[in-house]
Amino acid sequence: MAYVNPQGEFSRDTNYITTRITADGADGYPVEPGRYRLVVARACPWANRTIIVRRLLGLEDVLSIGFCGPTHDERSWTFDLDPGGVDPVLKIARIQDAYFKRVSDYPKGITVPAIVDVPTGAVVTNDFAQMTLDFSTEWTAYHRDGAPQLYPEHLRDEIDEVARRIYTEVNNGVYRCGFAGSQDAYDKAYDRLFTALDWLTERLAAQRYLVGDTITEADVRLFTTLARFDPVYHGHFKCNRSKLAEMPVLWAYARDLFQTPGFGDTIDFVQIKQHYYMVHTDINPTRVVPKGPDLANWLTPHGREALGGRPFGEGTPPGPTREGERVPAGHCAG
């Protein structure tokens, strides 16, 4: 849920349902295999984080996943990819129904990702930032053998600090550009975004990953924005100082992650473009979806191995994507 203030500045409502699913069940929702369903849309960068982390940690057998389609109306994301347009587990056509089960007159935006309590059909949380941290810290009893440490205790302060700047300046920064309602608001948003991207370039020039020598939560959070930069944000959101493919350090870093199991195999470029260009009719009233850019270059050598680092630390890569959870052929690079 977002709005544009009288100065034309985009602002995101971050007042989410902050109930947590924890090992001790302090909020009334204990971690429990099979009890919850993660509802996502491949198009959404915030939901994409949860898809990646769930896969890296190997939570597929304990936390089922439901995929909404790439477009939605003013009411809700819908399960139009499923037979009959109904989620096979929750038996609903709109994620809105699960929100109303929790709060009958839920007044805010119906967002993904959301975790639903299957027995009651009610949303437990849509707090996407806390969700992935809890996957790393509260669901540990169900991590796969060889699961990486995405939020290691000794690096949490630094991860939090880096992630905070990535969120305000990059993840949300592209939206601040795209939905600016005045020239002045846009100019300021543009400058803020590229100042942050220059900072990230400097940080990543000499180290393979954002914090430490392994992939962490911070990398997941940056990756989902970078993956959408050239297909959407560069043109649609006017973030056009340069394409990602014209920023050598960030482009190599993004390709490195894309080619890492659990990252690129979650990216559906077709759905990503359909979502932004068809839903944001105030920005793109024709709803015409661009054919480009060419995606083959995502698979070109990146050379980042020369910086050292171990993607999964002492852990191992996740196995192949599960049947029924794979990005459709032709929707990804390669």
Short mmCIF file of C-alpha atoms in Angstrom, two decimals:
data_model
loop_
_atom_site.label_atom_id
_atom_site.label_comp_id
_atom_site.label_asym_id
_atom_site.label_seq_id
_atom_site.Cartn_x
_atom_site.Cartn_y
_atom_site.Cartn_z
CA MET A 1 0.00 0.00 0.00
CA ALA A 2 1.46 3.38 -0.98
CA TYR A 3 0.53 6.96 -1.65
CA VAL A 4 1.97 10.16 -3.10
CA ASN A 5 2.08 13.16 -0.79
CA PRO A 6 1.21 16.75 -1.83
CA GLN A 7 4.86 17.33 -2.77
CA GLY A 8 4.63 14.47 -5.24
CA GLU A 9 6.80 12.13 -3.15
CA PHE A 10 6.05 8.41 -3.08
CA SER A 11 5.57 6.92 0.39
CA ARG A 12 5.07 3.25 1.29
CA ASP A 13 2.76 2.21 4.14
CA THR A 14 4.91 -0.20 6.16
CA ASN A 15 2.33 -0.96 8.85
CA TYR A 16 2.12 -4.70 8.20
CA ILE A 17 0.56 -7.58 10.15
CA THR A 18 3.57 -8.23 12.34
CA THR A 19 2.49 -11.48 14.02
CA ARG A 20 5.42 -13.88 13.92
CA ILE A 21 5.68 -17.64 13.47
CA THR A 22 8.33 -18.67 15.97
CA ALA A 23 9.87 -21.81 17.42
CA ASP A 24 8.30 -21.06 20.82
CA GLY A 25 4.96 -19.92 19.41
CA ALA A 26 5.07 -16.72 21.47
CA ASP A 27 2.55 -15.00 19.16
CA GLY A 28 0.26 -18.01 19.10
CA TYR A 29 1.71 -19.46 15.91
CA PRO A 30 4.45 -22.06 16.51
CA VAL A 31 6.62 -23.35 13.69
CA GLU A 32 4.87 -26.51 12.58
CA PRO A 33 5.43 -28.56 9.40
CA GLY A 34 2.49 -28.47 7.02
CA ARG A 35 0.48 -25.93 8.98
CA TYR A 36 1.24 -22.82 6.93
CA ARG A 37 1.16 -21.78 3.30
CA LEU A 38 3.41 -19.12 1.83
CA VAL A 39 1.50 -17.11 -0.78
CA VAL A 40 3.66 -15.29 -3.32
CA ALA A 41 3.72 -13.82 -6.80
CA ARG A 42 6.83 -14.33 -8.89
CA ALA A 43 6.42 -10.80 -10.23
CA CYS A 44 6.80 -9.15 -6.82
CA PRO A 45 10.34 -8.38 -5.58
CA TRP A 46 9.30 -8.57 -1.92
CA ALA A 47 7.74 -12.00 -2.46
CA ASN A 48 10.70 -13.11 -4.58
CA ARG A 49 12.89 -12.81 -1.46
CA THR A 50 10.82 -15.41 0.35
CA ILE A 51 10.88 -17.79 -2.63
CA ILE A 52 14.69 -17.61 -2.68
CA VAL A 53 15.23 -18.02 1.07
CA ARG A 54 12.71 -20.86 1.37
CA ARG A 55 14.55 -22.68 -1.42
CA LEU A 56 18.08 -22.00 -0.12
CA LEU A 57 17.15 -23.25 3.36
CA GLY A 58 15.25 -26.28 2.04
CA LEU A 59 11.88 -25.54 3.64
CA GLU A 60 9.82 -26.88 0.73
CA ASP A 61 8.59 -29.95 2.61
CA VAL A 62 7.44 -28.04 5.69
CA LEU A 63 6.08 -24.80 4.19
CA SER A 64 3.92 -25.16 1.09
CA ILE A 65 3.78 -22.39 -1.49
CA GLY A 66 0.96 -20.88 -3.54
CA PHE A 67 1.59 -18.72 -6.61
CA CYS A 68 -0.65 -15.81 -7.54
CA GLY A 69 -0.68 -14.61 -11.12
CA PRO A 70 1.31 -11.56 -12.26
CA THR A 71 -1.60 -9.11 -12.43
CA HIS A 72 -4.27 -8.03 -10.00
CA ASP A 73 -7.12 -5.57 -9.74
CA GLU A 74 -7.74 -2.95 -7.06
CA ARG A 75 -9.03 -5.63 -4.69
CA SER A 76 -6.44 -8.35 -4.55
CA TRP A 77 -3.88 -10.68 -6.04
CA THR A 78 -5.62 -13.73 -7.51
CA PHE A 79 -4.81 -17.41 -8.05
CA ASP A 80 -5.49 -17.29 -11.77
CA LEU A 81 -2.57 -19.63 -12.55
CA ASP A 82 -4.32 -22.51 -10.76
CA PRO A 83 -7.05 -24.71 -12.32
CA GLY A 84 -10.34 -22.89 -11.96
CA GLY A 85 -8.52 -19.87 -10.52
CA VAL A 86 -8.61 -21.38 -7.02
CA ASP A 87 -5.66 -22.16 -4.76
CA PRO A 88 -5.68 -25.96 -4.32
CA VAL A 89 -4.86 -25.82 -0.59
CA LEU A 90 -6.62 -22.69 0.66
CA LYS A 91 -9.61 -23.15 -1.69
CA ILE A 92 -9.84 -19.41 -2.35
CA ALA A 93 -9.65 -17.35 -5.54
CA ARG A 94 -8.18 -14.23 -3.94
CA ILE A 95 -5.61 -13.80 -1.20
CA GLN A 96 -7.94 -11.05 0.01
CA ASP A 97 -10.18 -13.79 1.43
CA ALA A 98 -7.41 -14.91 3.80
CA TYR A 99 -6.86 -11.32 4.96
CA PHE A 100 -10.57 -10.93 5.72
CA LYS A 101 -10.47 -14.18 7.69
CA ARG A 102 -7.89 -12.51 9.95
CA VAL A 103 -9.41 -8.99 10.00
CA SER A 104 -12.94 -8.81 8.60
CA ASP A 105 -12.59 -5.22 7.43
CA TYR A 106 -8.84 -5.24 6.73
CA PRO A 107 -8.22 -1.64 5.67
CA LYS A 108 -4.77 -1.78 4.12
CA GLY A 109 -3.24 -3.12 0.93
CA ILE A 110 -3.65 -6.82 0.18
CA THR A 111 0.02 -7.69 -0.29
CA VAL A 112 2.26 -10.64 -1.04
CA PRO A 113 4.15 -12.36 0.38
CA ALA A 114 1.73 -13.53 3.04
CA ILE A 115 1.79 -16.61 5.23
CA VAL A 116 -1.60 -18.21 5.82
CA ASP A 117 -2.57 -20.54 8.66
CA VAL A 118 -4.13 -23.38 6.65
CA PRO A 119 -6.48 -24.74 9.37
CA THR A 120 -8.17 -21.35 9.88
CA GLY A 121 -7.56 -19.91 6.41
CA ALA A 122 -6.39 -16.64 7.99
CA VAL A 123 -3.27 -14.62 7.18
CA VAL A 124 -0.71 -14.81 9.96
CA THR A 125 1.72 -12.20 8.65
CA ASN A 126 2.59 -10.13 5.60
CA ASP A 127 5.68 -8.58 7.20
CA PHE A 128 8.06 -9.52 4.39
CA ALA A 129 11.20 -8.13 6.02
CA GLN A 130 10.79 -10.18 9.20
CA MET A 131 9.54 -13.24 7.33
CA THR A 132 12.85 -14.22 5.75
CA LEU A 133 14.79 -13.50 8.93
CA ASP A 134 12.46 -15.86 10.77
CA PHE A 135 12.99 -18.52 8.13
CA SER A 136 16.68 -18.33 9.01
CA THR A 137 16.35 -18.13 12.80
CA GLU A 138 13.04 -19.72 13.87
CA TRP A 139 12.67 -22.57 11.35
CA THR A 140 16.16 -23.99 11.94
CA ALA A 141 14.85 -27.39 13.09
CA TYR A 142 13.57 -27.94 9.55
CA HIS A 143 16.47 -26.56 7.49
CA ARG A 144 17.91 -29.01 4.99
CA ASP A 145 21.29 -30.58 5.62
CA GLY A 146 23.83 -28.15 4.22
CA ALA A 147 21.55 -25.11 4.46
CA PRO A 148 23.60 -21.90 4.35
CA GLN A 149 23.76 -19.38 7.17
CA LEU A 150 21.98 -16.42 5.59
CA TYR A 151 21.78 -14.44 8.83
CA PRO A 152 24.81 -15.52 10.90
CA GLU A 153 24.76 -14.12 14.40
CA HIS A 154 28.20 -12.47 14.29
CA LEU A 155 27.27 -10.50 11.15
CA ARG A 156 23.70 -9.51 11.99
CA ASP A 157 24.42 -5.91 12.94
CA GLU A 158 26.26 -5.32 9.67
CA ILE A 159 23.66 -7.19 7.62
CA ASP A 160 20.91 -5.11 9.24
CA GLU A 161 22.77 -1.87 8.54
CA VAL A 162 23.45 -2.70 4.89
CA ALA A 163 19.93 -4.07 4.38
CA ARG A 164 18.40 -0.91 5.85
CA ARG A 165 20.17 1.28 3.30
CA ILE A 166 19.36 -1.12 0.46
CA TYR A 167 15.68 -0.98 1.41
CA THR A 168 15.33 2.78 1.76
CA GLU A 169 17.56 3.78 -1.15
CA VAL A 170 17.31 0.93 -3.68
CA ASN A 171 14.42 -1.52 -3.09
CA ASN A 172 12.07 1.36 -2.33
CA GLY A 173 14.15 3.93 -4.20
CA VAL A 174 13.12 2.66 -7.63
CA TYR A 175 9.46 3.04 -6.63
CA ARG A 176 10.17 6.54 -5.35
CA CYS A 177 11.38 7.39 -8.87
CA GLY A 178 8.60 5.59 -10.70
CA PHE A 179 5.70 7.04 -8.75
CA ALA A 180 7.05 10.55 -8.23
CA GLY A 181 4.24 13.04 -8.78
CA SER A 182 6.40 16.07 -9.47
CA GLN A 183 9.63 16.85 -11.27
CA ASP A 184 11.34 17.91 -8.05
CA ALA A 185 10.32 14.71 -6.24
CA TYR A 186 11.56 12.62 -9.16
CA ASP A 187 14.88 14.46 -9.41
CA LYS A 188 15.57 13.94 -5.71
CA ALA A 189 14.55 10.28 -5.88
CA TYR A 190 16.75 9.68 -8.94
CA ASP A 191 19.78 11.24 -7.26
CA ARG A 192 19.22 9.21 -4.08
CA LEU A 193 18.92 5.95 -6.02
CA PHE A 194 22.08 6.37 -8.06
CA THR A 195 24.05 7.64 -5.07
CA ALA A 196 23.19 4.33 -3.39
CA LEU A 197 24.03 2.28 -6.47
CA ASP A 198 27.41 4.04 -6.64
CA TRP A 199 27.97 3.18 -2.96
CA LEU A 200 27.14 -0.46 -3.68
CA THR A 201 29.48 -0.46 -6.66
CA GLU A 202 32.30 0.75 -4.46
CA ARG A 203 31.50 -1.82 -1.77
CA LEU A 204 31.30 -4.73 -4.21
CA ALA A 205 34.34 -3.80 -6.32
CA ALA A 206 36.68 -5.66 -3.97
CA GLN A 207 34.41 -8.21 -2.29
CA ARG A 208 32.19 -10.84 -3.83
CA TYR A 209 29.24 -10.47 -1.46
CA LEU A 210 27.79 -7.59 0.54
CA VAL A 211 28.65 -8.82 4.04
CA GLY A 212 31.36 -11.36 4.79
CA ASP A 213 32.53 -13.92 2.25
CA THR A 214 29.25 -15.83 1.77
CA ILE A 215 25.75 -15.08 0.53
CA THR A 216 23.61 -13.48 3.23
CA GLU A 217 20.15 -11.99 3.62
CA ALA A 218 21.58 -8.68 2.36
CA ASP A 219 22.42 -10.19 -1.03
CA VAL A 220 18.95 -11.68 -1.37
CA ARG A 221 17.41 -8.27 -0.72
CA LEU A 222 19.52 -6.48 -3.31
CA PHE A 223 19.27 -9.19 -5.96
CA THR A 224 15.51 -9.04 -6.45
CA THR A 225 15.71 -5.34 -7.34
CA LEU A 226 18.71 -5.77 -9.64
CA ALA A 227 16.98 -8.60 -11.51
CA ARG A 228 14.11 -6.23 -12.35
CA PHE A 229 16.25 -3.20 -13.16
CA ASP A 230 16.69 -3.45 -16.92
CA PRO A 231 13.36 -5.17 -17.75
CA VAL A 232 11.30 -2.69 -15.70
CA TYR A 233 12.87 0.00 -13.55
CA HIS A 234 15.19 1.54 -16.15
CA GLY A 235 12.34 2.47 -18.49
CA HIS A 236 9.04 2.06 -16.68
CA PHE A 237 10.26 3.80 -13.49
CA LYS A 238 12.61 6.24 -15.31
CA CYS A 239 15.70 4.98 -13.46
CA ASN A 240 17.67 5.64 -16.61
CA ARG A 241 21.07 7.11 -15.79
CA SER A 242 22.37 3.74 -16.91
CA LYS A 243 21.17 0.19 -17.33
CA LEU A 244 22.34 -2.48 -14.91
CA ALA A 245 24.20 -3.98 -17.89
CA GLU A 246 26.13 -0.68 -18.12
CA MET A 247 27.25 -0.77 -14.46
CA PRO A 248 30.09 -3.34 -14.67
CA VAL A 249 30.49 -4.20 -10.99
CA LEU A 250 26.78 -4.49 -10.17
CA TRP A 251 26.09 -6.30 -13.43
CA ALA A 252 28.78 -8.91 -12.72
CA TYR A 253 27.55 -9.26 -9.12
CA ALA A 254 23.95 -9.73 -10.28
CA ARG A 255 24.99 -12.36 -12.86
CA ASP A 256 27.04 -14.18 -10.23
CA LEU A 257 23.96 -14.51 -8.01
CA PHE A 258 21.66 -15.24 -10.95
CA GLN A 259 23.85 -18.20 -11.90
CA THR A 260 23.82 -19.47 -8.29
CA PRO A 261 21.17 -22.17 -7.61
CA GLY A 262 18.20 -20.67 -5.77
CA PHE A 263 18.45 -17.21 -7.35
CA GLY A 264 18.10 -17.10 -11.14
CA ASP A 265 15.87 -20.17 -11.15
CA THR A 266 13.24 -18.17 -9.22
CA ILE A 267 13.11 -15.28 -11.69
CA ASP A 268 10.20 -15.16 -14.14
CA PHE A 269 10.94 -12.24 -16.45
CA VAL A 270 7.67 -12.64 -18.36
CA GLN A 271 5.53 -12.33 -15.22
CA ILE A 272 7.70 -9.50 -13.89
CA LYS A 273 7.11 -7.42 -17.02
CA GLN A 274 3.42 -8.29 -17.19
CA HIS A 275 2.90 -7.15 -13.63
CA TYR A 276 4.51 -3.74 -13.80
CA TYR A 277 3.45 -2.75 -17.31
CA MET A 278 -0.13 -4.04 -17.03
CA VAL A 279 -1.02 -3.13 -13.44
CA HIS A 280 0.50 0.37 -13.28
CA THR A 281 -1.95 1.93 -15.71
CA ASP A 282 -1.28 5.40 -14.30
CA ILE A 283 2.29 5.05 -15.60
CA ASN A 284 1.57 2.86 -18.65
CA PRO A 285 -2.08 3.42 -19.67
CA THR A 286 -1.77 1.34 -22.87
CA ARG A 287 -0.75 -1.75 -20.82
CA VAL A 288 1.62 -2.64 -23.67
CA VAL A 289 4.37 -4.97 -22.39
CA PRO A 290 7.83 -4.51 -23.97
CA LYS A 291 9.45 -7.49 -25.70
CA GLY A 292 12.99 -6.72 -24.51
CA PRO A 293 15.55 -6.73 -23.18
CA ASP A 294 17.48 -9.75 -24.46
CA LEU A 295 18.06 -12.07 -21.50
CA ALA A 296 20.82 -14.34 -22.82
CA ASN A 297 23.52 -12.11 -21.34
CA TRP A 298 22.45 -13.12 -17.79
CA LEU A 299 24.27 -16.40 -18.40
CA THR A 300 27.58 -14.92 -19.59
CA PRO A 301 30.73 -15.35 -17.44
CA HIS A 302 30.93 -12.85 -14.58
CA GLY A 303 34.47 -13.37 -13.28
CA ARG A 304 33.50 -12.75 -9.66
CA GLU A 305 35.12 -16.02 -8.51
CA ALA A 306 38.43 -14.14 -8.64
CA LEU A 307 37.35 -12.21 -5.53
CA GLY A 308 37.18 -15.45 -3.53
CA GLY A 309 34.26 -16.09 -1.26
CA ARG A 310 32.20 -19.24 -0.85
CA PRO A 311 28.57 -18.83 -1.92
CA PHE A 312 27.13 -21.19 0.70
CA GLY A 313 29.94 -21.11 3.25
CA GLU A 314 30.17 -24.52 4.92
CA GLY A 315 26.85 -25.45 3.33
CA THR A 316 25.84 -26.73 -0.08
CA PRO A 317 23.70 -25.51 -2.99
CA PRO A 318 20.01 -26.39 -2.94
CA GLY A 319 18.87 -29.26 -5.15
CA PRO A 320 16.80 -28.86 -8.30
CA THR A 321 13.63 -26.80 -8.10
CA ARG A 322 10.64 -28.93 -7.12
CA GLU A 323 8.09 -30.07 -9.68
CA GLY A 324 5.26 -27.55 -9.74
CA GLU A 325 7.51 -24.73 -8.51
CA ARG A 326 9.63 -24.28 -11.62
CA VAL A 327 9.63 -21.09 -13.66
CA PRO A 328 7.90 -21.90 -16.96
CA ALA A 329 10.17 -22.57 -19.94
CA GLY A 330 10.88 -19.42 -21.88
CA HIS A 331 10.20 -17.13 -18.91
CA CYS A 332 13.80 -17.03 -17.69
CA ALA A 333 17.24 -16.59 -19.23
CA GLY A 334 18.60 -19.55 -21.14
#
